[in-house]
Amino acid sequence: MSSNNHAAAPTTIVIFGASGDLTSRKLIPALYSLHRKQRLPEGTKVVGVSRTPYTHDAWRNELAESTAKAAGEAFAPKSWADFAHGIFYAPGDITDAESFTHLHQSLAEIEGETARGRVYYLSTAPRFYEPAIRALGQHGMADESHGTRRIVIEKPFGTNQETAHRLNDIVHHVFHERQVFRIDHYLGKETVQNLFVFRFANTIFEPIWNRNYIDHVQITVAEEVDVGHRGDYYDTAGVLRDMFQNHLLQLLTIAAMEPPVRFEADAVRNEKVKVLRAIQPMAAEQVAASSVRGRYRGYLEAKHVSPTSHTATFASLRLDVDNWRWQGVPFYLRSGKAMSCRTTQIVVQFREPPHMMFGDGRTSHCDANRLVIQVQPAEGIQLQLQTKVPDSAMQLRLTDLDFRFRGRFTGELPEAYERLLLDAIVGDASLFARADEVELAWGIIDPILAAWEATGEPPLAEYEPGVWGPHESTDWMQLQGRCWFDNCPVL
Ligand code: BG6
């Protein structure tokens, strides 16, 4: 699972959408951090492309400010100056063929004679993905005779299975799949990567990681923030497209997959794809009973949100993975905006002991062993187990064993984009979504969205900002004899 930067040739990272938020808030700070850690290949260059008419220096100055803000104390003017030396700007309009002729020339001037690798990063609005990819193809810029050519594509990758399939077709017309890196920034998070290690580098968990010992799995991605100024995009997307199709399903596949033979892109992604294939798309009549949808009070007043909107800002889903390991073990997924707190957790709820010889002998799912994998904000793992209360006759209490990354390892945990950018530079696609993976994930989400729209069921339930979604979600879980793990970060 190691990214080997020494193997990579000098690389040019061409960022389309250079004047955008993602570039200044995430991409450049991540690249700067990699530079400071000396992880970038020698001679790395960054070329920003967008319509804003910056000069090289004007862009560098703007980035110096935003990077200083993002990096905080880690920002050092000297190392920034060193890094900024390799930053360039090429004004251009993605929809204009002539711009690409200019870009082609500018890149040749910036790069000089030596063969270099190139990573094109599409950090633009999604409607520009197609013209950008076509133009790269038309100008021979995907051709690898003078170095590797890779493309990183931000989310959302399509808005449903059909558009994702179409986009894949366009991509494959120009790039081979091995050149394509579809980003899901959740895969760059340290705890998500650690989930591979936790499951497959330890002997003691895998034998119990199945239907014989596990009652169900909960995956919660709760956000405290509301839609803020993103009403425009969010109102057309909603929580299923924004969070489930990508982040939550990615977490599910890693929690549920079989051990790959090796940690390499295709072996890992083959196993993830098998999980997605094992999830039967929901029939329309099943959707009302297998999902809850909600909207926080006040959403309709957000900027750029239609006053007649039916967009869900919260959802809970029950998905079943129909294979030997998971038959009869539901995966409950939920995510929402304006919830109690920011936390991402995978909760593995184990079965009750077969026989309880203590107390009144009664047990409940909610008191059985539980493993909480906390992805964020504080990364770590908590194992909950029954213990005897000291000095009691035989009273039991659920207590916990905690593991915190920060307590055990020194240094700041890197931002997800650092890992992902470096992997794209060295060509390791293990933590990126493959074409079939993205399409299969849409195949799970599309029928739910279609049924919500066609039947109006389940109704869109309202919730107050600052709670764990609508009470319908709690009731729905109780109806299935289970309870949500409603806890703000446990670590
Ligand atoms: C993005 C979504 O993909 O993920 C946002 O578009 C969401 O709506 C964000 O806020 C959450 O990411 P993180 O890393 O803050 O959990």
PDB file of N, CA and C in Angstrom, residues 62-151:
ATOM      1  N   GLU A  62      -1.890  34.696  -5.110  1.00  0.00           N
ATOM      2  CA  GLU A  62      -3.192  34.343  -4.543  1.00  0.00           C
ATOM      3  C   GLU A  62      -3.108  33.004  -3.803  1.00  0.00           C
ATOM      4  N   LEU A  63      -2.383  32.065  -4.420  1.00  0.00           N
ATOM      5  CA  LEU A  63      -2.255  30.742  -3.794  1.00  0.00           C
ATOM      6  C   LEU A  63      -1.430  30.803  -2.511  1.00  0.00           C
ATOM      7  N   ALA A  64      -0.462  31.713  -2.482  1.00  0.00           N
ATOM      8  CA  ALA A  64       0.362  31.841  -1.265  1.00  0.00           C
ATOM      9  C   ALA A  64      -0.547  32.172  -0.094  1.00  0.00           C
ATOM     10  N   GLU A  65      -1.483  33.074  -0.346  1.00  0.00           N
ATOM     11  CA  GLU A  65      -2.392  33.493   0.721  1.00  0.00           C
ATOM     12  C   GLU A  65      -3.302  32.353   1.167  1.00  0.00           C
ATOM     13  N   SER A  66      -3.936  31.690   0.178  1.00  0.00           N
ATOM     14  CA  SER A  66      -4.885  30.628   0.555  1.00  0.00           C
ATOM     15  C   SER A  66      -4.157  29.437   1.173  1.00  0.00           C
ATOM     16  N   THR A  67      -2.937  29.166   0.696  1.00  0.00           N
ATOM     17  CA  THR A  67      -2.213  28.021   1.249  1.00  0.00           C
ATOM     18  C   THR A  67      -1.741  28.317   2.669  1.00  0.00           C
ATOM     19  N   ALA A  68      -1.317  29.569   2.893  1.00  0.00           N
ATOM     20  CA  ALA A  68      -0.875  29.941   4.245  1.00  0.00           C
ATOM     21  C   ALA A  68      -2.040  29.728   5.214  1.00  0.00           C
ATOM     22  N   LYS A  69      -3.234  30.085   4.753  1.00  0.00           N
ATOM     23  CA  LYS A  69      -4.419  29.931   5.603  1.00  0.00           C
ATOM     24  C   LYS A  69      -4.683  28.446   5.877  1.00  0.00           C
ATOM     25  N   ALA A  70      -4.603  27.655   4.809  1.00  0.00           N
ATOM     26  CA  ALA A  70      -4.913  26.218   4.964  1.00  0.00           C
ATOM     27  C   ALA A  70      -3.839  25.497   5.768  1.00  0.00           C
ATOM     28  N   ALA A  71      -2.591  25.875   5.573  1.00  0.00           N
ATOM     29  CA  ALA A  71      -1.497  25.120   6.203  1.00  0.00           C
ATOM     30  C   ALA A  71      -1.219  25.566   7.634  1.00  0.00           C
ATOM     31  N   GLY A  72      -1.658  26.764   7.987  1.00  0.00           N
ATOM     32  CA  GLY A  72      -1.434  27.260   9.354  1.00  0.00           C
ATOM     33  C   GLY A  72       0.048  27.334   9.667  1.00  0.00           C
ATOM     34  N   GLU A  73       0.402  26.758  10.815  1.00  0.00           N
ATOM     35  CA  GLU A  73       1.803  26.859  11.265  1.00  0.00           C
ATOM     36  C   GLU A  73       2.786  26.131  10.358  1.00  0.00           C
ATOM     37  N   ALA A  74       2.274  25.205   9.578  1.00  0.00           N
ATOM     38  CA  ALA A  74       3.170  24.430   8.711  1.00  0.00           C
ATOM     39  C   ALA A  74       3.644  25.243   7.503  1.00  0.00           C
ATOM     40  N   PHE A  75       3.064  26.422   7.317  1.00  0.00           N
ATOM     41  CA  PHE A  75       3.459  27.234   6.156  1.00  0.00           C
ATOM     42  C   PHE A  75       4.804  27.914   6.418  1.00  0.00           C
ATOM     43  N   ALA A  76       5.738  27.675   5.525  1.00  0.00           N
ATOM     44  CA  ALA A  76       7.060  28.306   5.689  1.00  0.00           C
ATOM     45  C   ALA A  76       7.388  29.054   4.398  1.00  0.00           C
ATOM     46  N   PRO A  77       7.554  30.377   4.475  1.00  0.00           N
ATOM     47  CA  PRO A  77       7.755  31.172   3.266  1.00  0.00           C
ATOM     48  C   PRO A  77       8.864  30.640   2.356  1.00  0.00           C
ATOM     49  N   LYS A  78       9.930  30.105   2.960  1.00  0.00           N
ATOM     50  CA  LYS A  78      11.040  29.668   2.117  1.00  0.00           C
ATOM     51  C   LYS A  78      10.649  28.433   1.285  1.00  0.00           C
ATOM     52  N   SER A  79      10.044  27.460   1.944  1.00  0.00           N
ATOM     53  CA  SER A  79       9.677  26.257   1.185  1.00  0.00           C
ATOM     54  C   SER A  79       8.546  26.583   0.220  1.00  0.00           C
ATOM     55  N   TRP A  80       7.681  27.544   0.586  1.00  0.00           N
ATOM     56  CA  TRP A  80       6.638  27.932  -0.365  1.00  0.00           C
ATOM     57  C   TRP A  80       7.273  28.531  -1.623  1.00  0.00           C
ATOM     58  N   ALA A  81       8.250  29.418  -1.412  1.00  0.00           N
ATOM     59  CA  ALA A  81       8.902  30.071  -2.559  1.00  0.00           C
ATOM     60  C   ALA A  81       9.501  29.010  -3.480  1.00  0.00           C
ATOM     61  N   ASP A  82      10.078  28.016  -2.868  1.00  0.00           N
ATOM     62  CA  ASP A  82      10.684  26.921  -3.613  1.00  0.00           C
ATOM     63  C   ASP A  82       9.614  26.166  -4.430  1.00  0.00           C
ATOM     64  N   PHE A  83       8.498  25.905  -3.770  1.00  0.00           N
ATOM     65  CA  PHE A  83       7.402  25.183  -4.420  1.00  0.00           C
ATOM     66  C   PHE A  83       6.770  26.056  -5.514  1.00  0.00           C
ATOM     67  N   ALA A  84       6.553  27.349  -5.183  1.00  0.00           N
ATOM     68  CA  ALA A  84       5.852  28.260  -6.095  1.00  0.00           C
ATOM     69  C   ALA A  84       6.632  28.464  -7.396  1.00  0.00           C
ATOM     70  N   HIS A  85       7.906  28.233  -7.333  1.00  0.00           N
ATOM     71  CA  HIS A  85       8.771  28.308  -8.490  1.00  0.00           C
ATOM     72  C   HIS A  85       8.271  27.379  -9.608  1.00  0.00           C
ATOM     73  N   GLY A  86       7.668  26.291  -9.201  1.00  0.00           N
ATOM     74  CA  GLY A  86       7.173  25.308 -10.178  1.00  0.00           C
ATOM     75  C   GLY A  86       5.698  25.485 -10.511  1.00  0.00           C
ATOM     76  N   ILE A  87       5.097  26.615 -10.103  1.00  0.00           N
ATOM     77  CA  ILE A  87       3.673  26.850 -10.386  1.00  0.00           C
ATOM     78  C   ILE A  87       3.530  27.809 -11.568  1.00  0.00           C
ATOM     79  N   PHE A  88       2.652  27.458 -12.484  1.00  0.00           N
ATOM     80  CA  PHE A  88       2.448  28.285 -13.681  1.00  0.00           C
ATOM     81  C   PHE A  88       0.951  28.440 -13.929  1.00  0.00           C
ATOM     82  N   TYR A  89       0.625  29.398 -14.774  1.00  0.00           N
ATOM     83  CA  TYR A  89      -0.783  29.607 -15.077  1.00  0.00           C
ATOM     84  C   TYR A  89      -0.972  29.735 -16.583  1.00  0.00           C
ATOM     85  N   ALA A  90      -1.995  29.082 -17.100  1.00  0.00           N
ATOM     86  CA  ALA A  90      -2.290  29.155 -18.531  1.00  0.00           C
ATOM     87  C   ALA A  90      -3.767  29.466 -18.701  1.00  0.00           C
ATOM     88  N   PRO A  91      -4.122  30.720 -19.002  1.00  0.00           N
ATOM     89  CA  PRO A  91      -5.537  31.046 -19.128  1.00  0.00           C
ATOM     90  C   PRO A  91      -6.163  30.281 -20.297  1.00  0.00           C
ATOM     91  N   GLY A  92      -7.389  29.865 -20.138  1.00  0.00           N
ATOM     92  CA  GLY A  92      -8.023  29.114 -21.226  1.00  0.00           C
ATOM     93  C   GLY A  92      -9.454  28.759 -20.901  1.00  0.00           C
ATOM     94  N   ASP A  93     -10.209  28.560 -21.970  1.00  0.00           N
ATOM     95  CA  ASP A  93     -11.623  28.218 -21.837  1.00  0.00           C
ATOM     96  C   ASP A  93     -11.806  26.790 -22.336  1.00  0.00           C
ATOM     97  N   ILE A  94     -12.292  25.938 -21.460  1.00  0.00           N
ATOM     98  CA  ILE A  94     -12.392  24.507 -21.795  1.00  0.00           C
ATOM     99  C   ILE A  94     -13.265  24.257 -23.020  1.00  0.00           C
ATOM    100  N   THR A  95     -14.244  25.137 -23.232  1.00  0.00           N
ATOM    101  CA  THR A  95     -15.179  24.883 -24.339  1.00  0.00           C
ATOM    102  C   THR A  95     -14.650  25.429 -25.671  1.00  0.00           C
ATOM    103  N   ASP A  96     -13.455  25.989 -25.640  1.00  0.00           N
ATOM    104  CA  ASP A  96     -12.930  26.626 -26.848  1.00  0.00           C
ATOM    105  C   ASP A  96     -11.699  25.863 -27.352  1.00  0.00           C
ATOM    106  N   ALA A  97     -11.821  25.322 -28.591  1.00  0.00           N
ATOM    107  CA  ALA A  97     -10.763  24.466 -29.140  1.00  0.00           C
ATOM    108  C   ALA A  97      -9.426  25.219 -29.199  1.00  0.00           C
ATOM    109  N   GLU A  98      -9.488  26.508 -29.526  1.00  0.00           N
ATOM    110  CA  GLU A  98      -8.252  27.280 -29.660  1.00  0.00           C
ATOM    111  C   GLU A  98      -7.473  27.352 -28.338  1.00  0.00           C
ATOM    112  N   SER A  99      -8.227  27.393 -27.251  1.00  0.00           N
ATOM    113  CA  SER A  99      -7.582  27.441 -25.937  1.00  0.00           C
ATOM    114  C   SER A  99      -6.680  26.237 -25.739  1.00  0.00           C
ATOM    115  N   PHE A 100      -7.121  25.094 -26.264  1.00  0.00           N
ATOM    116  CA  PHE A 100      -6.323  23.878 -26.090  1.00  0.00           C
ATOM    117  C   PHE A 100      -5.061  23.916 -26.949  1.00  0.00           C
ATOM    118  N   THR A 101      -5.171  24.566 -28.115  1.00  0.00           N
ATOM    119  CA  THR A 101      -3.970  24.722 -28.932  1.00  0.00           C
ATOM    120  C   THR A 101      -2.952  25.553 -28.147  1.00  0.00           C
ATOM    121  N   HIS A 102      -3.457  26.629 -27.486  1.00  0.00           N
ATOM    122  CA  HIS A 102      -2.558  27.457 -26.680  1.00  0.00           C
ATOM    123  C   HIS A 102      -1.993  26.675 -25.506  1.00  0.00           C
ATOM    124  N   LEU A 103      -2.882  25.910 -24.863  1.00  0.00           N
ATOM    125  CA  LEU A 103      -2.443  25.148 -23.687  1.00  0.00           C
ATOM    126  C   LEU A 103      -1.344  24.165 -24.078  1.00  0.00           C
ATOM    127  N   HIS A 104      -1.576  23.527 -25.213  1.00  0.00           N
ATOM    128  CA  HIS A 104      -0.608  22.565 -25.731  1.00  0.00           C
ATOM    129  C   HIS A 104       0.769  23.232 -25.871  1.00  0.00           C
ATOM    130  N   GLN A 105       0.740  24.443 -26.444  1.00  0.00           N
ATOM    131  CA  GLN A 105       2.014  25.187 -26.634  1.00  0.00           C
ATOM    132  C   GLN A 105       2.606  25.619 -25.290  1.00  0.00           C
ATOM    133  N   SER A 106       1.725  26.144 -24.423  1.00  0.00           N
ATOM    134  CA  SER A 106       2.229  26.612 -23.122  1.00  0.00           C
ATOM    135  C   SER A 106       2.874  25.462 -22.374  1.00  0.00           C
ATOM    136  N   LEU A 107       2.232  24.291 -22.402  1.00  0.00           N
ATOM    137  CA  LEU A 107       2.798  23.142 -21.684  1.00  0.00           C
ATOM    138  C   LEU A 107       4.160  22.773 -22.254  1.00  0.00           C
ATOM    139  N   ALA A 108       4.265  22.832 -23.583  1.00  0.00           N
ATOM    140  CA  ALA A 108       5.547  22.496 -24.214  1.00  0.00           C
ATOM    141  C   ALA A 108       6.634  23.463 -23.723  1.00  0.00           C
ATOM    142  N   GLU A 109       6.276  24.749 -23.622  1.00  0.00           N
ATOM    143  CA  GLU A 109       7.271  25.738 -23.151  1.00  0.00           C
ATOM    144  C   GLU A 109       7.639  25.506 -21.684  1.00  0.00           C
ATOM    145  N   ILE A 110       6.616  25.266 -20.871  1.00  0.00           N
ATOM    146  CA  ILE A 110       6.862  25.094 -19.434  1.00  0.00           C
ATOM    147  C   ILE A 110       7.669  23.816 -19.167  1.00  0.00           C
ATOM    148  N   GLU A 111       7.338  22.772 -19.927  1.00  0.00           N
ATOM    149  CA  GLU A 111       7.954  21.469 -19.641  1.00  0.00           C
ATOM    150  C   GLU A 111       9.336  21.298 -20.279  1.00  0.00           C
ATOM    151  N   GLY A 112       9.584  22.001 -21.375  1.00  0.00           N
ATOM    152  CA  GLY A 112      10.870  21.839 -22.060  1.00  0.00           C
ATOM    153  C   GLY A 112      10.965  20.501 -22.778  1.00  0.00           C
ATOM    154  N   GLU A 113      12.189  20.086 -23.018  1.00  0.00           N
ATOM    155  CA  GLU A 113      12.419  18.922 -23.884  1.00  0.00           C
ATOM    156  C   GLU A 113      12.264  17.565 -23.199  1.00  0.00           C
ATOM    157  N   THR A 114      12.580  17.531 -21.891  1.00  0.00           N
ATOM    158  CA  THR A 114      12.609  16.207 -21.232  1.00  0.00           C
ATOM    159  C   THR A 114      11.221  15.573 -21.168  1.00  0.00           C
ATOM    160  N   ALA A 115      11.225  14.247 -21.281  1.00  0.00           N
ATOM    161  CA  ALA A 115       9.948  13.517 -21.191  1.00  0.00           C
ATOM    162  C   ALA A 115       9.431  13.603 -19.764  1.00  0.00           C
ATOM    163  N   ARG A 116       8.172  13.921 -19.619  1.00  0.00           N
ATOM    164  CA  ARG A 116       7.580  14.068 -18.288  1.00  0.00           C
ATOM    165  C   ARG A 116       6.233  13.381 -18.254  1.00  0.00           C
ATOM    166  N   GLY A 117       5.867  12.969 -17.055  1.00  0.00           N
ATOM    167  CA  GLY A 117       4.516  12.470 -16.877  1.00  0.00           C
ATOM    168  C   GLY A 117       3.576  13.647 -16.724  1.00  0.00           C
ATOM    169  N   ARG A 118       2.299  13.407 -17.006  1.00  0.00           N
ATOM    170  CA  ARG A 118       1.321  14.474 -16.804  1.00  0.00           C
ATOM    171  C   ARG A 118       0.085  13.925 -16.116  1.00  0.00           C
ATOM    172  N   VAL A 119      -0.430  14.706 -15.178  1.00  0.00           N
ATOM    173  CA  VAL A 119      -1.705  14.357 -14.553  1.00  0.00           C
ATOM    174  C   VAL A 119      -2.658  15.511 -14.831  1.00  0.00           C
ATOM    175  N   TYR A 120      -3.710  15.238 -15.570  1.00  0.00           N
ATOM    176  CA  TYR A 120      -4.740  16.263 -15.785  1.00  0.00           C
ATOM    177  C   TYR A 120      -5.759  16.122 -14.672  1.00  0.00           C
ATOM    178  N   TYR A 121      -6.043  17.194 -13.997  1.00  0.00           N
ATOM    179  CA  TYR A 121      -6.976  17.122 -12.872  1.00  0.00           C
ATOM    180  C   TYR A 121      -8.218  17.937 -13.225  1.00  0.00           C
ATOM    181  N   LEU A 122      -9.365  17.267 -13.356  1.00  0.00           N
ATOM    182  CA  LEU A 122     -10.611  17.989 -13.671  1.00  0.00           C
ATOM    183  C   LEU A 122     -11.280  18.435 -12.382  1.00  0.00           C
ATOM    184  N   SER A 123     -11.037  19.669 -12.041  1.00  0.00           N
ATOM    185  CA  SER A 123     -11.603  20.217 -10.810  1.00  0.00           C
ATOM    186  C   SER A 123     -12.623  21.298 -11.180  1.00  0.00           C
ATOM    187  N   THR A 124     -13.291  21.065 -12.297  1.00  0.00           N
ATOM    188  CA  THR A 124     -14.247  22.052 -12.820  1.00  0.00           C
ATOM    189  C   THR A 124     -15.664  21.647 -12.448  1.00  0.00           C
ATOM    190  N   ALA A 125     -16.639  22.466 -12.847  1.00  0.00           N
ATOM    191  CA  ALA A 125     -18.038  22.029 -12.739  1.00  0.00           C
ATOM    192  C   ALA A 125     -18.190  20.797 -13.636  1.00  0.00           C
ATOM    193  N   PRO A 126     -19.014  19.817 -13.244  1.00  0.00           N
ATOM    194  CA  PRO A 126     -19.109  18.554 -13.987  1.00  0.00           C
ATOM    195  C   PRO A 126     -19.473  18.713 -15.468  1.00  0.00           C
ATOM    196  N   ARG A 127     -20.186  19.788 -15.799  1.00  0.00           N
ATOM    197  CA  ARG A 127     -20.582  19.918 -17.213  1.00  0.00           C
ATOM    198  C   ARG A 127     -19.363  20.138 -18.127  1.00  0.00           C
ATOM    199  N   PHE A 128     -18.230  20.476 -17.543  1.00  0.00           N
ATOM    200  CA  PHE A 128     -17.026  20.679 -18.371  1.00  0.00           C
ATOM    201  C   PHE A 128     -16.175  19.416 -18.524  1.00  0.00           C
ATOM    202  N   TYR A 129     -16.549  18.334 -17.831  1.00  0.00           N
ATOM    203  CA  TYR A 129     -15.735  17.107 -17.941  1.00  0.00           C
ATOM    204  C   TYR A 129     -15.678  16.637 -19.393  1.00  0.00           C
ATOM    205  N   GLU A 130     -16.875  16.566 -19.986  1.00  0.00           N
ATOM    206  CA  GLU A 130     -16.946  16.012 -21.339  1.00  0.00           C
ATOM    207  C   GLU A 130     -16.146  16.847 -22.342  1.00  0.00           C
ATOM    208  N   PRO A 131     -16.394  18.174 -22.431  1.00  0.00           N
ATOM    209  CA  PRO A 131     -15.598  18.938 -23.402  1.00  0.00           C
ATOM    210  C   PRO A 131     -14.096  18.883 -23.118  1.00  0.00           C
ATOM    211  N   ALA A 132     -13.728  18.863 -21.851  1.00  0.00           N
ATOM    212  CA  ALA A 132     -12.289  18.833 -21.539  1.00  0.00           C
ATOM    213  C   ALA A 132     -11.676  17.522 -22.025  1.00  0.00           C
ATOM    214  N   ILE A 133     -12.365  16.405 -21.760  1.00  0.00           N
ATOM    215  CA  ILE A 133     -11.810  15.103 -22.151  1.00  0.00           C
ATOM    216  C   ILE A 133     -11.730  14.997 -23.673  1.00  0.00           C
ATOM    217  N   ARG A 134     -12.792  15.443 -24.338  1.00  0.00           N
ATOM    218  CA  ARG A 134     -12.783  15.395 -25.810  1.00  0.00           C
ATOM    219  C   ARG A 134     -11.632  16.229 -26.369  1.00  0.00           C
ATOM    220  N   ALA A 135     -11.479  17.435 -25.808  1.00  0.00           N
ATOM    221  CA  ALA A 135     -10.431  18.329 -26.326  1.00  0.00           C
ATOM    222  C   ALA A 135      -9.044  17.734 -26.076  1.00  0.00           C
ATOM    223  N   LEU A 136      -8.851  17.114 -24.922  1.00  0.00           N
ATOM    224  CA  LEU A 136      -7.548  16.487 -24.653  1.00  0.00           C
ATOM    225  C   LEU A 136      -7.275  15.416 -25.705  1.00  0.00           C
ATOM    226  N   GLY A 137      -8.338  14.673 -26.046  1.00  0.00           N
ATOM    227  CA  GLY A 137      -8.207  13.630 -27.069  1.00  0.00           C
ATOM    228  C   GLY A 137      -7.867  14.235 -28.425  1.00  0.00           C
ATOM    229  N   GLN A 138      -8.636  15.270 -28.799  1.00  0.00           N
ATOM    230  CA  GLN A 138      -8.438  15.871 -30.122  1.00  0.00           C
ATOM    231  C   GLN A 138      -7.047  16.473 -30.289  1.00  0.00           C
ATOM    232  N   HIS A 139      -6.468  16.924 -29.205  1.00  0.00           N
ATOM    233  CA  HIS A 139      -5.139  17.538 -29.308  1.00  0.00           C
ATOM    234  C   HIS A 139      -4.007  16.556 -29.005  1.00  0.00           C
ATOM    235  N   GLY A 140      -4.351  15.289 -28.998  1.00  0.00           N
ATOM    236  CA  GLY A 140      -3.322  14.255 -28.794  1.00  0.00           C
ATOM    237  C   GLY A 140      -2.689  14.310 -27.417  1.00  0.00           C
ATOM    238  N   MET A 141      -3.390  14.907 -26.454  1.00  0.00           N
ATOM    239  CA  MET A 141      -2.763  15.138 -25.153  1.00  0.00           C
ATOM    240  C   MET A 141      -2.896  13.944 -24.203  1.00  0.00           C
ATOM    241  N   ALA A 142      -3.559  12.865 -24.665  1.00  0.00           N
ATOM    242  CA  ALA A 142      -3.619  11.652 -23.842  1.00  0.00           C
ATOM    243  C   ALA A 142      -2.585  10.641 -24.313  1.00  0.00           C
ATOM    244  N   ASP A 143      -1.901  11.001 -25.381  1.00  0.00           N
ATOM    245  CA  ASP A 143      -0.916  10.112 -25.984  1.00  0.00           C
ATOM    246  C   ASP A 143       0.288   9.948 -25.052  1.00  0.00           C
ATOM    247  N   GLU A 144       0.704   8.695 -24.873  1.00  0.00           N
ATOM    248  CA  GLU A 144       1.736   8.444 -23.857  1.00  0.00           C
ATOM    249  C   GLU A 144       3.138   8.229 -24.427  1.00  0.00           C
ATOM    250  N   SER A 145       3.351   8.646 -25.696  1.00  0.00           N
ATOM    251  CA  SER A 145       4.678   8.355 -26.233  1.00  0.00           C
ATOM    252  C   SER A 145       5.791   9.218 -25.603  1.00  0.00           C
ATOM    253  N   HIS A 146       5.406  10.335 -24.941  1.00  0.00           N
ATOM    254  CA  HIS A 146       6.448  11.152 -24.280  1.00  0.00           C
ATOM    255  C   HIS A 146       6.286  11.177 -22.766  1.00  0.00           C
ATOM    256  N   GLY A 147       5.714  10.158 -22.217  1.00  0.00           N
ATOM    257  CA  GLY A 147       5.520  10.108 -20.756  1.00  0.00           C
ATOM    258  C   GLY A 147       4.085   9.707 -20.435  1.00  0.00           C
ATOM    259  N   THR A 148       3.874   9.325 -19.199  1.00  0.00           N
ATOM    260  CA  THR A 148       2.528   8.873 -18.816  1.00  0.00           C
ATOM    261  C   THR A 148       1.548  10.047 -18.867  1.00  0.00           C
ATOM    262  N   ARG A 149       0.307   9.740 -19.183  1.00  0.00           N
ATOM    263  CA  ARG A 149      -0.759  10.743 -19.181  1.00  0.00           C
ATOM    264  C   ARG A 149      -1.904  10.172 -18.364  1.00  0.00           C
ATOM    265  N   ARG A 150      -2.230  10.839 -17.271  1.00  0.00           N
ATOM    266  CA  ARG A 150      -3.315  10.330 -16.421  1.00  0.00           C
ATOM    267  C   ARG A 150      -4.355  11.413 -16.238  1.00  0.00           C
ATOM    268  N   ILE A 151      -5.570  10.989 -15.931  1.00  0.00           N
ATOM    269  CA  ILE A 151      -6.606  11.983 -15.694  1.00  0.00           C
ATOM    270  C   ILE A 151      -7.321  11.691 -14.376  1.00  0.00           C
TER     271      ILE A 151
END
